[in-house]
XYZ file of C-alpha atoms in Angstrom:
318
model
C 39.705 -12.516 -6.077
C 40.277 -15.970 -7.559
C 38.625 -19.097 -6.212
C 39.588 -22.580 -7.424
C 37.381 -24.896 -5.477
C 36.765 -28.475 -6.540
C 33.622 -28.865 -4.508
C 30.810 -30.347 -6.560
C 27.943 -28.041 -7.362
C 25.458 -30.710 -6.310
C 26.229 -29.681 -2.726
C 24.967 -26.146 -3.335
C 23.896 -24.521 -0.084
C 20.217 -23.940 0.638
C 20.782 -21.586 3.543
C 23.434 -19.472 5.216
C 24.474 -18.891 8.811
C 24.893 -15.260 9.857
C 27.684 -15.189 12.426
C 26.628 -11.702 13.510
C 28.613 -9.160 15.472
C 31.485 -10.465 17.550
C 30.789 -9.768 21.219
C 31.769 -10.974 24.702
C 29.202 -13.528 25.962
C 28.695 -11.613 29.203
C 27.449 -8.574 27.210
C 24.857 -10.492 25.220
C 21.856 -9.351 27.251
C 23.086 -5.769 27.386
C 23.650 -5.609 23.609
C 20.254 -7.196 22.995
C 18.601 -4.415 25.005
C 20.703 -1.685 23.349
C 19.858 -2.735 19.790
C 16.240 -3.418 20.689
C 15.950 0.090 22.151
C 17.673 1.602 19.099
C 15.222 -0.175 16.811
C 12.166 0.986 18.752
C 13.425 4.586 18.938
C 14.266 4.552 15.217
C 10.767 3.412 14.289
C 9.049 5.839 16.670
C 11.256 8.817 15.725
C 10.817 8.365 11.991
C 7.116 7.640 12.410
C 6.779 10.917 14.310
C 8.447 12.817 11.453
C 6.284 11.024 8.885
C 3.044 11.764 10.754
C 4.073 15.376 11.411
C 4.729 16.025 7.724
C 1.462 14.319 6.779
C -0.674 16.068 9.421
C 0.669 19.611 9.135
C -0.671 21.463 6.039
C 2.294 23.852 6.041
C 4.754 20.966 5.735
C 3.167 18.503 3.342
C 2.586 21.290 0.824
C 6.340 21.939 0.589
C 8.619 19.654 -1.497
C 11.407 19.788 1.094
C 9.205 18.137 3.695
C 7.696 15.677 1.243
C 11.279 14.494 0.694
C 11.850 14.426 4.455
C 8.765 12.250 4.913
C 10.010 9.836 2.244
C 13.408 9.737 3.976
C 11.736 8.781 7.259
C 9.784 6.039 5.490
C 13.011 4.704 3.970
C 14.784 4.779 7.333
C 12.010 2.759 8.949
C 12.251 0.031 6.314
C 16.049 0.046 6.106
C 16.247 -0.412 9.871
C 13.699 -3.249 9.687
C 15.759 -5.076 7.055
C 18.898 -5.105 9.219
C 18.317 -4.590 12.947
C 15.963 -7.522 13.760
C 18.624 -9.947 12.479
C 21.215 -8.243 14.689
C 18.921 -8.546 17.697
C 18.383 -12.228 16.884
C 22.142 -12.710 17.054
C 22.050 -11.981 20.793
C 19.450 -14.686 21.503
C 19.699 -18.491 21.564
C 17.573 -18.614 18.382
C 18.965 -20.188 15.223
C 21.163 -17.900 13.157
C 20.290 -19.705 9.922
C 18.841 -17.586 7.127
C 17.327 -19.349 4.077
C 19.035 -18.807 0.730
C 15.991 -16.877 -0.512
C 15.973 -14.804 2.676
C 19.613 -13.880 2.105
C 18.835 -12.840 -1.476
C 15.886 -10.740 -0.278
C 17.906 -9.063 2.475
C 20.728 -8.114 0.102
C 18.269 -6.849 -2.509
C 16.200 -4.728 -0.125
C 19.265 -3.313 1.606
C 20.750 -2.076 -1.678
C 17.361 -1.063 -3.051
C 16.539 1.087 -0.013
C 20.113 2.291 0.450
C 20.536 3.462 -3.148
C 17.066 5.048 -3.125
C 18.154 6.956 -0.028
C 21.298 8.017 -1.870
C 19.226 9.442 -4.731
C 16.857 11.078 -2.254
C 19.695 12.947 -0.525
C 20.653 14.305 -3.950
C 17.088 15.465 -4.573
C 17.047 17.157 -1.164
C 20.256 19.027 -2.030
C 18.784 20.067 -5.384
C 15.635 21.283 -3.629
C 17.691 23.405 -1.235
C 19.734 24.768 -4.149
C 16.578 25.901 -5.957
C 15.018 27.347 -2.791
C 18.059 29.449 -1.900
C 19.669 30.198 -5.270
C 16.492 30.490 -7.363
C 13.864 31.671 -4.825
C 11.637 33.489 -7.324
C 11.497 30.544 -9.722
C 11.356 27.891 -6.989
C 7.537 27.375 -7.081
C 7.775 26.652 -10.811
C 11.004 24.622 -10.801
C 10.079 22.463 -7.793
C 6.352 21.908 -7.316
C 4.455 19.016 -5.755
C 3.912 17.185 -9.045
C 7.561 17.392 -10.098
C 8.663 16.362 -6.604
C 6.448 13.259 -6.806
C 7.892 12.342 -10.219
C 11.467 12.750 -8.961
C 10.763 10.634 -5.870
C 9.178 7.920 -8.043
C 12.268 8.020 -10.269
C 14.503 7.560 -7.211
C 12.486 4.490 -6.167
C 12.685 2.974 -9.664
C 16.432 3.654 -9.953
C 16.994 2.169 -6.493
C 15.037 -0.955 -7.413
C 17.101 -1.414 -10.574
C 20.325 -0.949 -8.632
C 19.265 -3.482 -5.982
C 18.225 -5.988 -8.665
C 21.575 -5.713 -10.446
C 23.548 -6.268 -7.250
C 21.411 -9.177 -6.054
C 21.347 -10.969 -9.423
C 25.101 -10.589 -9.948
C 25.882 -11.830 -6.440
C 23.626 -14.874 -6.469
C 24.244 -15.986 -10.051
C 27.447 -17.500 -8.666
C 27.466 -21.041 -7.260
C 27.592 -21.438 -3.471
C 28.561 -24.889 -2.301
C 29.998 -24.321 1.161
C 31.129 -23.163 3.607
C 27.956 -21.251 4.410
C 28.970 -19.156 7.441
C 28.576 -15.466 6.547
C 31.100 -13.638 8.711
C 28.899 -10.573 9.023
C 25.665 -9.464 10.670
C 23.612 -9.397 7.469
C 23.820 -10.660 3.876
C 25.880 -8.017 2.117
C 27.914 -8.297 -1.064
C 31.515 -8.443 0.284
C 30.700 -11.036 2.971
C 28.615 -13.276 0.686
C 31.082 -13.180 -2.219
C 33.765 -14.700 0.017
C 31.694 -17.916 0.078
C 31.264 -18.256 -3.704
C 32.685 -21.369 -5.372
C 33.805 -19.401 -8.420
C 35.931 -16.489 -9.493
C 34.454 -13.272 -8.059
C 36.771 -10.799 -9.785
C 34.088 -9.549 -12.185
C 31.573 -9.196 -9.337
C 33.998 -7.182 -7.249
C 34.796 -4.938 -10.217
C 31.121 -4.362 -11.054
C 30.303 -3.713 -7.384
C 33.143 -1.208 -7.135
C 32.172 0.580 -10.351
C 28.393 0.448 -9.862
C 28.299 1.537 -6.228
C 31.238 3.853 -6.775
C 29.586 5.608 -9.728
C 26.232 5.931 -7.949
C 27.716 7.161 -4.666
C 30.351 9.406 -6.259
C 27.901 10.965 -8.742
C 25.335 11.708 -6.048
C 27.990 13.016 -3.683
C 29.506 15.311 -6.329
C 26.071 16.692 -7.235
C 25.394 17.350 -3.547
C 28.747 19.108 -3.130
C 28.087 21.181 -6.255
C 24.667 22.167 -4.948
C 26.080 23.210 -1.590
C 28.953 25.131 -3.124
C 26.374 27.285 -4.913
C 24.230 27.452 -1.770
C 27.121 28.721 0.363
C 27.907 31.436 -2.199
C 24.246 32.482 -2.243
C 23.998 32.512 1.564
C 27.073 34.708 1.890
C 25.296 37.283 -0.279
C 22.340 37.507 2.125
C 22.621 40.839 3.882
C 20.878 40.098 7.167
C 22.494 37.922 9.828
C 19.117 36.342 10.652
C 18.599 35.395 7.011
C 22.018 33.770 6.823
C 21.391 31.916 10.086
C 18.065 30.504 8.905
C 19.518 29.414 5.570
C 22.505 27.706 7.187
C 20.223 26.036 9.758
C 17.955 24.621 7.067
C 20.860 23.244 5.031
C 22.934 22.182 8.020
C 20.536 19.354 8.898
C 20.734 17.853 5.443
C 24.493 18.265 5.156
C 24.997 16.540 8.530
C 22.858 13.568 7.458
C 24.662 13.287 4.116
C 28.052 13.238 5.845
C 27.164 10.481 8.312
C 25.676 8.433 5.449
C 28.295 8.749 2.710
C 31.550 8.525 4.666
C 30.847 5.018 6.097
C 29.515 3.780 2.712
C 32.667 4.912 0.941
C 34.780 3.229 3.644
C 33.009 -0.118 3.124
C 32.374 -0.428 -0.620
C 35.299 1.351 -2.218
C 37.889 -0.876 -0.525
C 37.594 -4.052 -2.589
C 38.486 -7.271 -0.784
C 38.969 -5.589 2.584
C 38.661 -7.762 5.684
C 39.287 -5.015 8.210
C 37.767 -5.601 11.664
C 36.528 -2.000 11.457
C 34.145 -2.873 8.621
C 31.530 -4.311 10.960
C 31.604 -1.317 13.299
C 31.400 1.142 10.392
C 28.534 -0.813 8.809
C 26.619 -0.732 12.107
C 26.912 3.045 12.054
C 25.251 3.620 8.683
C 22.757 0.738 8.900
C 21.690 1.153 12.536
C 22.771 4.525 13.911
C 22.111 6.786 10.913
C 18.375 5.895 10.671
C 18.147 6.736 14.388
C 19.987 10.044 14.007
C 17.953 11.347 11.060
C 14.781 12.239 13.024
C 16.887 13.679 15.862
C 18.893 15.872 13.495
C 15.823 17.132 11.659
C 13.763 17.809 14.798
C 16.549 19.414 16.828
C 17.991 21.564 14.021
C 14.948 22.298 11.870
C 12.792 25.171 13.119
C 9.882 24.364 10.787
C 9.576 20.807 12.101
C 9.807 21.974 15.714
C 7.095 24.579 15.045
C 4.877 21.934 13.422
C 5.295 19.651 16.454
C 4.290 22.529 18.734
C 1.209 23.221 16.607
C 0.204 19.564 16.741
C 0.621 19.458 20.522
C -1.353 22.680 20.888
C -4.089 21.283 18.656
C -4.350 18.154 20.759
C -4.580 20.186 23.960
C -7.358 22.310 22.451
C -9.273 19.225 21.376
C -8.831 17.753 24.827
C -10.013 20.997 26.428
C -13.134 21.117 24.278
C -14.011 17.608 25.318
């Protein structure tokens, strides 16, 4: 996208205005309550998963649930980067965000989002080893290796977020400063740049496309092998348990990747659907993750029952 603006760079903006989600004025209070409730439930649900994994010895000794705990931690922070600004949009408070705040929001969103992308891939790899290589699983995926892989995902996510933030904000911004979106994200911010953004759009497409496509293909490859291995299980109960364990992860991956692909692999799109789709993977997906894993995962449900039983026993002894 070419921009030939003659505006002097000495009028560079020092802040932006987030226009937020378009909404009828009469629904402002209702939407405020809805998003506030979603935020609270997201934090509480993911905190419950995190505490359950940490408190139950049977869970925090298994790599799968270490990864699940990290996912819950990521969801809590990702929600906190986005949702409070959405809630603020439904109040009379100022919608101005400082330039540095916009940089930080874009960085942390892509840092946490890409780390989550890598984490989903690690979770698929863990399930592949557990089902396709059960005898070698304790050697191929132990606690130490799991910690190293998770640390690598965090480092790679940080690098990805730094690249996107530095490329976006190396451009001059000299007005207008109204971001037609509910948070500082690359497509919305680039529209305000006082320079040619073609290279940025190409790098964004390639970088995010390569990261998302590579992770997604690895996940699909893992699950193709998993399905073949499950079909070889002789007992119906064994097949059911294997599908149940993998079904939770596959559901989460689907609701995460499809909206991301819709947003970032359509360069220059100004579709009115973009905002609604972005709300889904930035607001709804972090809420759904603990629900999916608690409702579909028998191990987590059993751990919750053990914790409740333990509390009742402690209360009875008192």
